[in-house]
Amino acid sequence: MSKYLLMTKDQEDLVAMVHDFMEKKVDPYVAQWDKDSHCPMDEVKELMELGFWGIDVPEQYGGAGLDVETIMYIRMAMAYHDAGFA
């Protein structure tokens, strides 16, 4: 049984990718970044490459073309680790 009762399998996979990225690339450094008022552009670029930046941009304008519900799940996963990324 899924731990996310309302998510589709595709949504679960996207959220898992976000959590994995954030755990490895953000969690170890986020406290220091906040303290230093640092915007981690390398990590932002990696999120862009993975397709998780600008996710609310319609597909016809180069965005991911995701529905609002999926965007919300992805942003919630990012915010769980650092609200600045969400």
Short mmCIF file of N, CA, C and O in Angstrom, two decimals:
data_model
loop_
_atom_site.label_atom_id
_atom_site.label_comp_id
_atom_site.label_asym_id
_atom_site.label_seq_id
_atom_site.Cartn_x
_atom_site.Cartn_y
_atom_site.Cartn_z
N MET A 1 0.84 -1.19 0.00
CA MET A 1 0.00 0.00 0.00
C MET A 1 0.88 1.25 0.00
O MET A 1 1.89 1.32 0.68
N SER A 2 0.48 2.21 -0.77
CA SER A 2 1.23 3.46 -0.89
C SER A 2 1.21 4.25 0.40
O SER A 2 0.21 4.29 1.11
N LYS A 3 2.33 4.91 0.70
CA LYS A 3 2.33 5.78 1.87
C LYS A 3 1.65 7.11 1.58
O LYS A 3 1.34 7.87 2.47
N TYR A 4 1.45 7.41 0.30
CA TYR A 4 0.74 8.62 -0.13
C TYR A 4 -0.60 8.18 -0.70
O TYR A 4 -0.69 7.76 -1.85
N LEU A 5 -1.62 8.28 0.08
CA LEU A 5 -2.91 7.70 -0.29
C LEU A 5 -3.55 8.34 -1.51
O LEU A 5 -4.26 7.69 -2.26
N LEU A 6 -3.32 9.63 -1.73
CA LEU A 6 -4.02 10.33 -2.82
C LEU A 6 -3.17 10.52 -4.07
O LEU A 6 -3.65 11.04 -5.06
N MET A 7 -1.91 10.11 -4.03
CA MET A 7 -1.03 10.33 -5.18
C MET A 7 -1.07 9.17 -6.16
O MET A 7 -1.23 8.01 -5.77
N THR A 8 -0.88 9.52 -7.42
CA THR A 8 -0.69 8.49 -8.44
C THR A 8 0.74 7.97 -8.33
O THR A 8 1.59 8.58 -7.67
N LYS A 9 1.03 6.89 -8.99
CA LYS A 9 2.39 6.33 -8.99
C LYS A 9 3.38 7.33 -9.57
O LYS A 9 4.49 7.50 -9.06
N ASP A 10 3.00 8.02 -10.64
CA ASP A 10 3.88 9.03 -11.25
C ASP A 10 4.17 10.16 -10.27
O ASP A 10 5.31 10.63 -10.16
N GLN A 11 3.15 10.61 -9.55
CA GLN A 11 3.35 11.67 -8.56
C GLN A 11 4.26 11.20 -7.44
O GLN A 11 5.15 11.92 -7.00
N GLU A 12 4.06 9.97 -6.97
CA GLU A 12 4.92 9.40 -5.93
C GLU A 12 6.38 9.38 -6.39
O GLU A 12 7.28 9.70 -5.62
N ASP A 13 6.60 8.98 -7.64
CA ASP A 13 7.96 8.91 -8.18
C ASP A 13 8.61 10.29 -8.24
O ASP A 13 9.78 10.44 -7.89
N LEU A 14 7.86 11.30 -8.67
CA LEU A 14 8.39 12.66 -8.72
C LEU A 14 8.73 13.18 -7.32
O LEU A 14 9.79 13.75 -7.11
N VAL A 15 7.83 12.94 -6.38
CA VAL A 15 8.06 13.39 -5.00
C VAL A 15 9.28 12.67 -4.41
O VAL A 15 10.10 13.28 -3.73
N ALA A 16 9.41 11.39 -4.68
CA ALA A 16 10.58 10.64 -4.20
C ALA A 16 11.87 11.21 -4.77
O ALA A 16 12.89 11.30 -4.06
N MET A 17 11.86 11.59 -6.05
CA MET A 17 13.04 12.21 -6.66
C MET A 17 13.39 13.51 -5.97
O MET A 17 14.57 13.79 -5.72
N VAL A 18 12.39 14.31 -5.66
CA VAL A 18 12.62 15.59 -4.99
C VAL A 18 13.20 15.35 -3.60
O VAL A 18 14.20 15.98 -3.23
N HIS A 19 12.59 14.45 -2.84
CA HIS A 19 13.11 14.16 -1.49
C HIS A 19 14.55 13.66 -1.57
O HIS A 19 15.39 14.08 -0.77
N ASP A 20 14.84 12.79 -2.50
CA ASP A 20 16.20 12.25 -2.64
C ASP A 20 17.20 13.37 -2.94
O ASP A 20 18.25 13.46 -2.31
N PHE A 21 16.86 14.24 -3.88
CA PHE A 21 17.73 15.36 -4.22
C PHE A 21 17.95 16.26 -3.02
O PHE A 21 19.08 16.62 -2.69
N MET A 22 16.86 16.63 -2.37
CA MET A 22 16.95 17.56 -1.25
C MET A 22 17.74 16.96 -0.08
O MET A 22 18.53 17.67 0.55
N GLU A 23 17.56 15.68 0.19
CA GLU A 23 18.29 15.03 1.28
C GLU A 23 19.79 15.03 1.02
O GLU A 23 20.59 15.23 1.93
N LYS A 24 20.17 14.82 -0.24
CA LYS A 24 21.59 14.72 -0.58
C LYS A 24 22.24 16.08 -0.82
O LYS A 24 23.39 16.30 -0.42
N LYS A 25 21.54 16.98 -1.48
CA LYS A 25 22.14 18.21 -1.96
C LYS A 25 21.81 19.46 -1.15
O LYS A 25 22.47 20.48 -1.32
N VAL A 26 20.78 19.40 -0.32
CA VAL A 26 20.33 20.59 0.39
C VAL A 26 20.41 20.42 1.91
O VAL A 26 20.98 21.27 2.60
N ASP A 27 19.85 19.35 2.42
CA ASP A 27 19.78 19.16 3.87
C ASP A 27 21.11 19.37 4.60
O ASP A 27 21.14 20.04 5.64
N PRO A 28 22.22 18.83 4.09
CA PRO A 28 23.48 18.99 4.84
C PRO A 28 23.96 20.44 4.95
O PRO A 28 24.78 20.76 5.81
N TYR A 29 23.47 21.32 4.08
CA TYR A 29 24.02 22.67 3.99
C TYR A 29 23.02 23.78 4.29
O TYR A 29 23.41 24.95 4.41
N VAL A 30 21.75 23.46 4.38
CA VAL A 30 20.71 24.49 4.41
C VAL A 30 20.85 25.43 5.61
O VAL A 30 20.62 26.64 5.47
N ALA A 31 21.23 24.92 6.76
CA ALA A 31 21.36 25.79 7.94
C ALA A 31 22.45 26.84 7.72
O ALA A 31 22.26 28.02 8.04
N GLN A 32 23.56 26.41 7.15
CA GLN A 32 24.65 27.36 6.89
C GLN A 32 24.26 28.35 5.79
O GLN A 32 24.57 29.53 5.88
N TRP A 33 23.57 27.88 4.76
CA TRP A 33 23.11 28.78 3.70
C TRP A 33 22.18 29.84 4.27
O TRP A 33 22.29 31.01 3.90
N ASP A 34 21.28 29.43 5.14
CA ASP A 34 20.37 30.40 5.76
C ASP A 34 21.15 31.41 6.60
O ASP A 34 20.89 32.62 6.53
N LYS A 35 22.10 30.92 7.36
CA LYS A 35 22.91 31.79 8.21
C LYS A 35 23.69 32.80 7.38
O LYS A 35 23.82 33.97 7.75
N ASP A 36 24.21 32.36 6.23
CA ASP A 36 25.03 33.20 5.36
C ASP A 36 24.21 33.99 4.33
O ASP A 36 24.78 34.71 3.52
N SER A 37 22.89 33.80 4.32
CA SER A 37 22.02 34.41 3.30
C SER A 37 22.52 34.06 1.89
O SER A 37 22.58 34.89 1.00
N HIS A 38 22.84 32.81 1.73
CA HIS A 38 23.41 32.30 0.48
C HIS A 38 22.33 31.63 -0.37
O HIS A 38 21.55 30.83 0.14
N CYS A 39 22.30 31.94 -1.65
CA CYS A 39 21.43 31.26 -2.60
C CYS A 39 22.28 30.24 -3.35
O CYS A 39 23.16 30.62 -4.12
N PRO A 40 22.05 28.96 -3.16
CA PRO A 40 22.89 27.92 -3.74
C PRO A 40 22.58 27.69 -5.23
O PRO A 40 21.83 26.79 -5.59
N MET A 41 23.16 28.50 -6.08
CA MET A 41 22.84 28.46 -7.50
C MET A 41 23.20 27.13 -8.17
O MET A 41 22.52 26.70 -9.09
N ASP A 42 24.24 26.46 -7.69
CA ASP A 42 24.57 25.16 -8.28
C ASP A 42 23.43 24.17 -8.08
O ASP A 42 23.08 23.42 -9.00
N GLU A 43 22.86 24.16 -6.89
CA GLU A 43 21.75 23.26 -6.61
C GLU A 43 20.49 23.68 -7.37
O GLU A 43 19.73 22.84 -7.84
N VAL A 44 20.27 24.97 -7.49
CA VAL A 44 19.14 25.47 -8.28
C VAL A 44 19.28 25.01 -9.73
O VAL A 44 18.32 24.53 -10.34
N LYS A 45 20.49 25.11 -10.27
CA LYS A 45 20.73 24.67 -11.65
C LYS A 45 20.49 23.17 -11.80
O LYS A 45 19.95 22.72 -12.81
N GLU A 46 20.88 22.40 -10.80
CA GLU A 46 20.62 20.96 -10.84
C GLU A 46 19.13 20.67 -10.85
O GLU A 46 18.66 19.78 -11.57
N LEU A 47 18.38 21.41 -10.03
CA LEU A 47 16.92 21.25 -10.04
C LEU A 47 16.34 21.60 -11.41
O LEU A 47 15.41 20.95 -11.89
N MET A 48 16.90 22.63 -12.04
CA MET A 48 16.47 23.00 -13.39
C MET A 48 16.71 21.85 -14.36
O MET A 48 15.84 21.51 -15.16
N GLU A 49 17.90 21.26 -14.28
CA GLU A 49 18.25 20.15 -15.17
C GLU A 49 17.35 18.95 -14.96
O GLU A 49 17.05 18.22 -15.90
N LEU A 50 16.91 18.74 -13.73
CA LEU A 50 16.01 17.63 -13.42
C LEU A 50 14.56 17.95 -13.81
O LEU A 50 13.70 17.07 -13.77
N GLY A 51 14.29 19.21 -14.15
CA GLY A 51 12.95 19.60 -14.55
C GLY A 51 12.06 20.05 -13.40
O GLY A 51 10.84 20.14 -13.56
N PHE A 52 12.65 20.35 -12.24
CA PHE A 52 11.88 20.74 -11.08
C PHE A 52 11.95 22.23 -10.77
O PHE A 52 11.67 22.66 -9.66
N TRP A 53 12.30 23.02 -11.73
CA TRP A 53 12.31 24.48 -11.55
C TRP A 53 11.40 25.07 -12.60
O TRP A 53 11.45 24.67 -13.75
N GLY A 54 10.54 25.99 -12.21
CA GLY A 54 9.58 26.55 -13.16
C GLY A 54 8.50 25.54 -13.52
O GLY A 54 7.97 25.56 -14.62
N ILE A 55 8.19 24.67 -12.55
CA ILE A 55 7.23 23.60 -12.85
C ILE A 55 5.82 24.09 -13.08
O ILE A 55 5.00 23.37 -13.63
N ASP A 56 5.54 25.33 -12.70
CA ASP A 56 4.21 25.86 -12.92
C ASP A 56 4.07 26.60 -14.25
O ASP A 56 3.01 27.14 -14.55
N VAL A 57 5.12 26.59 -15.05
CA VAL A 57 5.08 27.22 -16.37
C VAL A 57 4.40 26.24 -17.35
O VAL A 57 4.76 25.07 -17.40
N PRO A 58 3.43 26.72 -18.13
CA PRO A 58 2.76 25.84 -19.08
C PRO A 58 3.73 25.25 -20.10
O PRO A 58 4.75 25.86 -20.45
N GLU A 59 3.41 24.08 -20.58
CA GLU A 59 4.28 23.35 -21.52
C GLU A 59 4.55 24.16 -22.79
O GLU A 59 5.66 24.15 -23.31
N GLN A 60 3.56 24.89 -23.28
CA GLN A 60 3.74 25.65 -24.52
C GLN A 60 4.78 26.77 -24.38
O GLN A 60 5.25 27.31 -25.36
N TYR A 61 5.12 27.11 -23.13
CA TYR A 61 6.14 28.14 -22.89
C TYR A 61 7.43 27.54 -22.34
O TYR A 61 8.23 28.24 -21.73
N GLY A 62 7.60 26.24 -22.51
CA GLY A 62 8.84 25.59 -22.09
C GLY A 62 8.81 24.97 -20.72
O GLY A 62 9.81 24.46 -20.24
N GLY A 63 7.65 24.98 -20.06
CA GLY A 63 7.52 24.39 -18.73
C GLY A 63 7.23 22.91 -18.78
O GLY A 63 7.19 22.29 -19.85
N ALA A 64 7.00 22.36 -17.61
CA ALA A 64 6.79 20.91 -17.48
C ALA A 64 5.37 20.48 -17.86
O ALA A 64 5.14 19.31 -18.15
N GLY A 65 4.43 21.41 -17.84
CA GLY A 65 3.05 21.06 -18.19
C GLY A 65 2.37 20.18 -17.15
O GLY A 65 1.51 19.38 -17.49
N LEU A 66 2.76 20.35 -15.89
CA LEU A 66 2.17 19.54 -14.82
C LEU A 66 0.85 20.15 -14.34
O LEU A 66 0.64 21.35 -14.44
N ASP A 67 0.02 19.29 -13.80
CA ASP A 67 -1.23 19.77 -13.23
C ASP A 67 -0.96 20.39 -11.86
O ASP A 67 0.08 20.18 -11.25
N VAL A 68 -1.91 21.17 -11.38
CA VAL A 68 -1.76 21.91 -10.13
C VAL A 68 -1.51 20.98 -8.95
O VAL A 68 -0.70 21.27 -8.07
N GLU A 69 -2.18 19.86 -8.91
CA GLU A 69 -2.02 18.92 -7.80
C GLU A 69 -0.58 18.38 -7.73
O GLU A 69 0.03 18.36 -6.66
N THR A 70 -0.03 18.00 -8.86
CA THR A 70 1.35 17.49 -8.90
C THR A 70 2.34 18.58 -8.51
O THR A 70 3.28 18.32 -7.75
N ILE A 71 2.12 19.79 -8.98
CA ILE A 71 2.97 20.92 -8.61
C ILE A 71 2.94 21.12 -7.10
O ILE A 71 3.98 21.32 -6.46
N MET A 72 1.76 21.03 -6.50
CA MET A 72 1.63 21.20 -5.06
C MET A 72 2.42 20.12 -4.32
O MET A 72 3.14 20.41 -3.37
N TYR A 73 2.33 18.88 -4.75
CA TYR A 73 3.07 17.80 -4.10
C TYR A 73 4.58 18.03 -4.18
O TYR A 73 5.31 17.81 -3.22
N ILE A 74 5.05 18.48 -5.34
CA ILE A 74 6.48 18.73 -5.52
C ILE A 74 6.93 19.89 -4.63
O ILE A 74 7.95 19.80 -3.96
N ARG A 75 6.17 20.97 -4.61
CA ARG A 75 6.52 22.11 -3.77
C ARG A 75 6.49 21.75 -2.27
O ARG A 75 7.31 22.21 -1.50
N MET A 76 5.54 20.93 -1.89
CA MET A 76 5.48 20.48 -0.49
C MET A 76 6.72 19.66 -0.14
O MET A 76 7.28 19.80 0.95
N ALA A 77 7.16 18.82 -1.06
CA ALA A 77 8.36 18.02 -0.81
C ALA A 77 9.58 18.92 -0.68
O ALA A 77 10.43 18.71 0.20
N MET A 78 9.69 19.92 -1.53
CA MET A 78 10.81 20.87 -1.42
C MET A 78 10.75 21.63 -0.10
O MET A 78 11.76 21.77 0.59
N ALA A 79 9.56 22.11 0.24
CA ALA A 79 9.40 22.91 1.46
C ALA A 79 9.66 22.10 2.72
O ALA A 79 10.10 22.65 3.72
N TYR A 80 9.45 20.81 2.66
CA TYR A 80 9.74 19.94 3.80
C TYR A 80 11.21 20.07 4.20
O TYR A 80 11.55 20.04 5.36
N HIS A 81 12.06 20.26 3.22
CA HIS A 81 13.50 20.36 3.45
C HIS A 81 13.96 21.81 3.60
O HIS A 81 14.81 22.11 4.43
N ASP A 82 13.42 22.69 2.74
CA ASP A 82 13.79 24.11 2.81
C ASP A 82 12.73 24.92 2.06
O ASP A 82 12.59 24.78 0.84
N ALA A 83 12.04 25.78 2.78
CA ALA A 83 10.96 26.56 2.18
C ALA A 83 11.47 27.46 1.06
O ALA A 83 10.73 27.77 0.13
N GLY A 84 12.72 27.87 1.12
CA GLY A 84 13.27 28.74 0.08
C GLY A 84 13.28 28.08 -1.29
O GLY A 84 13.18 28.76 -2.31
N PHE A 85 13.40 26.78 -1.34
CA PHE A 85 13.38 26.08 -2.62
C PHE A 85 11.97 25.94 -3.17
O PHE A 85 11.79 25.81 -4.36
N ALA A 86 11.00 25.93 -2.30
CA ALA A 86 9.62 25.75 -2.74
C ALA A 86 9.09 27.02 -3.38
O ALA A 86 8.23 27.00 -4.20
#
